[in-house]
């Protein structure tokens, strides 16, 4: 049974809550946990957080509404959605293809990072961390993992297998069911860690570090906030479009988009209230990226009461965050094959999973001295892993966001756009809201995303 055209009920979300859980799971990824806390603390604390919330409201939610709207309107994957709505200008189909390519590329190296989390979860279970409190020992442990092709390929295999199993079970039986239970577990684990962190000596200094208003907020900080608001919501790839295509015609796009953004923001701020109290309690400086997750946090937790339990809970949380994002990326690619080639879900799922798995092998061995690691680093200045991340983050995602904004703002039929926004109801007193949204989509979003893109590329 293929999933195209007028989809059967089994190929829609069972409830709006299931959609919100799945889409929020897609948005809640590793970036919320290892990037947001650091950039918030280093860019003005409370000022940054407040500006970030404004960016989510003014730019993030409107773009999400536009992307989900395209999905619900067409009931199609990204490429087919643009094909159906741009019959007179086939150039728009490039936006759909761009998103699909970005999602495939991102998952190929995202799986490697998620595999690191799986390895550390395993170490938490078996007590495989260094016995002393020497930071260099934890740095060496992480470096040895990054440089080990064998371990990276093994955990890459395990993570992709788990992700594929969920996607193969379909929308309701796989993705929605996993999202409902997975997101519930994620919030419970985050709450447990936050309660634990609040008992530590570093909690008050961490709160001051994160939320006290300071003069460190600059125009560069504003661009950081804008960029993270856009990227943290999984916008510009086509994931929200794909998930939106599984909505029923009567489901509310605006309300669910707001709920998704709120859930994503709660996790980002919750991560701040977990990670920094732990680090500050043992006198460690906060850092960004893998260093925070795989070096500082294990080093800190194992010096604290009940630290081993906390470490196990933390890496379970990390695994859930990674899985919910990875599932959405694979589903988008699988939906593309189902819609374009009329393949069954099982054939499309296995084919795409194997392709992405093989594409991830160069990233898995990028930490070594071979061609994809030291070889490319010497000739091009970055490894395969770093190059894939650079291409996706600095080119593919921004271009996708610009394309979706311009398409919905200018190409979509005005009557159809209004009906989709209002859920086929009279807009009435909310006409100002629609006008504001359209202004943002048509003008502000493309301009702002272009500025972020140029800044990330080092133009200014």
PDB file of N, CA and C in Angstrom, residues 153-200:
ATOM      1  N   UNK A 153      31.810   2.956  13.706  1.00  0.00           N
ATOM      2  CA  UNK A 153      30.990   2.195  12.758  1.00  0.00           C
ATOM      3  C   UNK A 153      30.006   1.297  13.508  1.00  0.00           C
ATOM      4  N   UNK A 154      30.452   0.683  14.598  1.00  0.00           N
ATOM      5  CA  UNK A 154      29.571  -0.186  15.371  1.00  0.00           C
ATOM      6  C   UNK A 154      28.371   0.592  15.927  1.00  0.00           C
ATOM      7  N   UNK A 155      28.630   1.710  16.602  1.00  0.00           N
ATOM      8  CA  UNK A 155      27.532   2.463  17.201  1.00  0.00           C
ATOM      9  C   UNK A 155      26.693   3.171  16.146  1.00  0.00           C
ATOM     10  N   UNK A 156      27.302   3.573  15.051  1.00  0.00           N
ATOM     11  CA  UNK A 156      26.553   4.101  13.900  1.00  0.00           C
ATOM     12  C   UNK A 156      25.569   3.044  13.407  1.00  0.00           C
ATOM     13  N   UNK A 157      26.004   1.807  13.339  1.00  0.00           N
ATOM     14  CA  UNK A 157      25.149   0.702  12.900  1.00  0.00           C
ATOM     15  C   UNK A 157      23.982   0.494  13.861  1.00  0.00           C
ATOM     16  N   UNK A 158      24.280   0.505  15.152  1.00  0.00           N
ATOM     17  CA  UNK A 158      23.236   0.287  16.156  1.00  0.00           C
ATOM     18  C   UNK A 158      22.201   1.404  16.112  1.00  0.00           C
ATOM     19  N   UNK A 159      22.673   2.647  16.055  1.00  0.00           N
ATOM     20  CA  UNK A 159      21.750   3.784  16.066  1.00  0.00           C
ATOM     21  C   UNK A 159      20.876   3.798  14.818  1.00  0.00           C
ATOM     22  N   UNK A 160      21.460   3.570  13.651  1.00  0.00           N
ATOM     23  CA  UNK A 160      20.670   3.548  12.421  1.00  0.00           C
ATOM     24  C   UNK A 160      19.675   2.388  12.428  1.00  0.00           C
ATOM     25  N   UNK A 161      20.044   1.268  13.029  1.00  0.00           N
ATOM     26  CA  UNK A 161      19.129   0.122  13.112  1.00  0.00           C
ATOM     27  C   UNK A 161      17.910   0.464  13.967  1.00  0.00           C
ATOM     28  N   UNK A 162      18.132   1.115  15.108  1.00  0.00           N
ATOM     29  CA  UNK A 162      17.017   1.513  15.976  1.00  0.00           C
ATOM     30  C   UNK A 162      16.108   2.500  15.250  1.00  0.00           C
ATOM     31  N   UNK A 163      16.715   3.503  14.621  1.00  0.00           N
ATOM     32  CA  UNK A 163      15.945   4.514  13.893  1.00  0.00           C
ATOM     33  C   UNK A 163      15.116   3.882  12.788  1.00  0.00           C
ATOM     34  N   UNK A 164      15.724   2.983  12.036  1.00  0.00           N
ATOM     35  CA  UNK A 164      15.040   2.332  10.922  1.00  0.00           C
ATOM     36  C   UNK A 164      13.869   1.483  11.403  1.00  0.00           C
ATOM     37  N   UNK A 165      14.043   0.775  12.499  1.00  0.00           N
ATOM     38  CA  UNK A 165      12.965  -0.070  13.032  1.00  0.00           C
ATOM     39  C   UNK A 165      11.722   0.754  13.360  1.00  0.00           C
ATOM     40  N   UNK A 166      11.918   1.933  13.923  1.00  0.00           N
ATOM     41  CA  UNK A 166      10.776   2.790  14.258  1.00  0.00           C
ATOM     42  C   UNK A 166      10.076   3.267  12.991  1.00  0.00           C
ATOM     43  N   UNK A 167      10.849   3.738  12.010  1.00  0.00           N
ATOM     44  CA  UNK A 167      10.270   4.274  10.775  1.00  0.00           C
ATOM     45  C   UNK A 167       9.546   3.187   9.989  1.00  0.00           C
ATOM     46  N   UNK A 168      10.072   1.983   9.969  1.00  0.00           N
ATOM     47  CA  UNK A 168       9.444   0.892   9.217  1.00  0.00           C
ATOM     48  C   UNK A 168       8.071   0.520   9.762  1.00  0.00           C
ATOM     49  N   UNK A 169       7.801   0.832  11.007  1.00  0.00           N
ATOM     50  CA  UNK A 169       6.505   0.499  11.605  1.00  0.00           C
ATOM     51  C   UNK A 169       5.419   1.500  11.248  1.00  0.00           C
ATOM     52  N   UNK A 170       5.769   2.528  10.488  1.00  0.00           N
ATOM     53  CA  UNK A 170       4.754   3.433   9.971  1.00  0.00           C
ATOM     54  C   UNK A 170       4.490   4.642  10.842  1.00  0.00           C
ATOM     55  N   UNK A 171       3.476   5.419  10.446  1.00  0.00           N
ATOM     56  CA  UNK A 171       3.184   6.680  11.120  1.00  0.00           C
ATOM     57  C   UNK A 171       2.624   6.442  12.517  1.00  0.00           C
ATOM     58  N   UNK A 172       1.520   5.726  12.598  1.00  0.00           N
ATOM     59  CA  UNK A 172       0.868   5.536  13.898  1.00  0.00           C
ATOM     60  C   UNK A 172       1.560   4.487  14.764  1.00  0.00           C
ATOM     61  N   UNK A 173       1.884   3.357  14.168  1.00  0.00           N
ATOM     62  CA  UNK A 173       2.445   2.261  14.948  1.00  0.00           C
ATOM     63  C   UNK A 173       3.898   2.433  15.303  1.00  0.00           C
ATOM     64  N   UNK A 174       4.612   3.298  14.572  1.00  0.00           N
ATOM     65  CA  UNK A 174       6.028   3.493  14.828  1.00  0.00           C
ATOM     66  C   UNK A 174       6.357   4.884  15.320  1.00  0.00           C
ATOM     67  N   UNK A 175       6.267   5.860  14.419  1.00  0.00           N
ATOM     68  CA  UNK A 175       6.735   7.218  14.728  1.00  0.00           C
ATOM     69  C   UNK A 175       5.900   7.872  15.820  1.00  0.00           C
ATOM     70  N   UNK A 176       4.570   7.834  15.675  1.00  0.00           N
ATOM     71  CA  UNK A 176       3.717   8.505  16.666  1.00  0.00           C
ATOM     72  C   UNK A 176       3.802   7.824  18.025  1.00  0.00           C
ATOM     73  N   UNK A 177       3.771   6.505  18.033  1.00  0.00           N
ATOM     74  CA  UNK A 177       3.843   5.787  19.309  1.00  0.00           C
ATOM     75  C   UNK A 177       5.172   6.053  20.007  1.00  0.00           C
ATOM     76  N   UNK A 178       6.271   6.012  19.246  1.00  0.00           N
ATOM     77  CA  UNK A 178       7.577   6.277  19.850  1.00  0.00           C
ATOM     78  C   UNK A 178       7.657   7.716  20.342  1.00  0.00           C
ATOM     79  N   UNK A 179       7.118   8.661  19.556  1.00  0.00           N
ATOM     80  CA  UNK A 179       7.175  10.070  19.947  1.00  0.00           C
ATOM     81  C   UNK A 179       6.386  10.318  21.226  1.00  0.00           C
ATOM     82  N   UNK A 180       5.198   9.741  21.326  1.00  0.00           N
ATOM     83  CA  UNK A 180       4.376   9.951  22.522  1.00  0.00           C
ATOM     84  C   UNK A 180       5.090   9.469  23.781  1.00  0.00           C
ATOM     85  N   UNK A 181       5.605   8.256  23.739  1.00  0.00           N
ATOM     86  CA  UNK A 181       6.289   7.703  24.905  1.00  0.00           C
ATOM     87  C   UNK A 181       7.691   8.290  25.072  1.00  0.00           C
ATOM     88  N   UNK A 182       8.372   8.506  23.949  1.00  0.00           N
ATOM     89  CA  UNK A 182       9.731   9.029  24.013  1.00  0.00           C
ATOM     90  C   UNK A 182       9.793  10.437  24.564  1.00  0.00           C
ATOM     91  N   UNK A 183       8.880  11.312  24.113  1.00  0.00           N
ATOM     92  CA  UNK A 183       8.885  12.683  24.608  1.00  0.00           C
ATOM     93  C   UNK A 183       8.441  12.750  26.062  1.00  0.00           C
ATOM     94  N   UNK A 184       7.489  11.887  26.443  1.00  0.00           N
ATOM     95  CA  UNK A 184       7.097  11.828  27.852  1.00  0.00           C
ATOM     96  C   UNK A 184       8.293  11.428  28.712  1.00  0.00           C
ATOM     97  N   UNK A 185       9.008  10.405  28.274  1.00  0.00           N
ATOM     98  CA  UNK A 185      10.192   9.962  29.012  1.00  0.00           C
ATOM     99  C   UNK A 185      11.257  11.048  29.045  1.00  0.00           C
ATOM    100  N   UNK A 186      11.425  11.758  27.926  1.00  0.00           N
ATOM    101  CA  UNK A 186      12.435  12.815  27.860  1.00  0.00           C
ATOM    102  C   UNK A 186      12.150  13.906  28.887  1.00  0.00           C
ATOM    103  N   UNK A 187      10.894  14.337  28.971  1.00  0.00           N
ATOM    104  CA  UNK A 187      10.553  15.398  29.924  1.00  0.00           C
ATOM    105  C   UNK A 187      10.666  14.903  31.367  1.00  0.00           C
ATOM    106  N   UNK A 188      10.328  13.634  31.605  1.00  0.00           N
ATOM    107  CA  UNK A 188      10.483  13.081  32.953  1.00  0.00           C
ATOM    108  C   UNK A 188      11.957  13.036  33.344  1.00  0.00           C
ATOM    109  N   UNK A 189      12.801  12.557  32.430  1.00  0.00           N
ATOM    110  CA  UNK A 189      14.241  12.488  32.711  1.00  0.00           C
ATOM    111  C   UNK A 189      14.828  13.877  32.912  1.00  0.00           C
ATOM    112  N   UNK A 190      14.398  14.830  32.075  1.00  0.00           N
ATOM    113  CA  UNK A 190      14.890  16.202  32.214  1.00  0.00           C
ATOM    114  C   UNK A 190      14.460  16.783  33.555  1.00  0.00           C
ATOM    115  N   UNK A 191      13.222  16.507  33.961  1.00  0.00           N
ATOM    116  CA  UNK A 191      12.742  16.978  35.254  1.00  0.00           C
ATOM    117  C   UNK A 191      13.521  16.372  36.410  1.00  0.00           C
ATOM    118  N   UNK A 192      13.813  15.078  36.314  1.00  0.00           N
ATOM    119  CA  UNK A 192      14.603  14.409  37.359  1.00  0.00           C
ATOM    120  C   UNK A 192      15.984  15.037  37.483  1.00  0.00           C
ATOM    121  N   UNK A 193      16.616  15.292  36.338  1.00  0.00           N
ATOM    122  CA  UNK A 193      17.952  15.887  36.363  1.00  0.00           C
ATOM    123  C   UNK A 193      17.913  17.317  36.881  1.00  0.00           C
ATOM    124  N   UNK A 194      16.852  18.063  36.529  1.00  0.00           N
ATOM    125  CA  UNK A 194      16.734  19.443  37.002  1.00  0.00           C
ATOM    126  C   UNK A 194      16.557  19.481  38.521  1.00  0.00           C
ATOM    127  N   UNK A 195      15.754  18.562  39.057  1.00  0.00           N
ATOM    128  CA  UNK A 195      15.581  18.485  40.512  1.00  0.00           C
ATOM    129  C   UNK A 195      16.912  18.148  41.181  1.00  0.00           C
ATOM    130  N   UNK A 196      17.617  17.192  40.601  1.00  0.00           N
ATOM    131  CA  UNK A 196      18.932  16.821  41.136  1.00  0.00           C
ATOM    132  C   UNK A 196      19.886  18.013  41.088  1.00  0.00           C
ATOM    133  N   UNK A 197      19.902  18.725  39.954  1.00  0.00           N
ATOM    134  CA  UNK A 197      20.812  19.863  39.800  1.00  0.00           C
ATOM    135  C   UNK A 197      20.495  20.970  40.797  1.00  0.00           C
ATOM    136  N   UNK A 198      19.209  21.126  41.140  1.00  0.00           N
ATOM    137  CA  UNK A 198      18.818  22.194  42.066  1.00  0.00           C
ATOM    138  C   UNK A 198      19.333  21.965  43.482  1.00  0.00           C
ATOM    139  N   UNK A 199      19.747  20.738  43.779  1.00  0.00           N
ATOM    140  CA  UNK A 199      20.281  20.431  45.114  1.00  0.00           C
ATOM    141  C   UNK A 199      21.783  20.662  45.208  1.00  0.00           C
ATOM    142  N   UNK A 200      22.417  20.968  44.087  1.00  0.00           N
ATOM    143  CA  UNK A 200      23.872  21.094  44.057  1.00  0.00           C
ATOM    144  C   UNK A 200      24.312  22.505  44.408  1.00  0.00           C
TER     145      UNK A 200
END
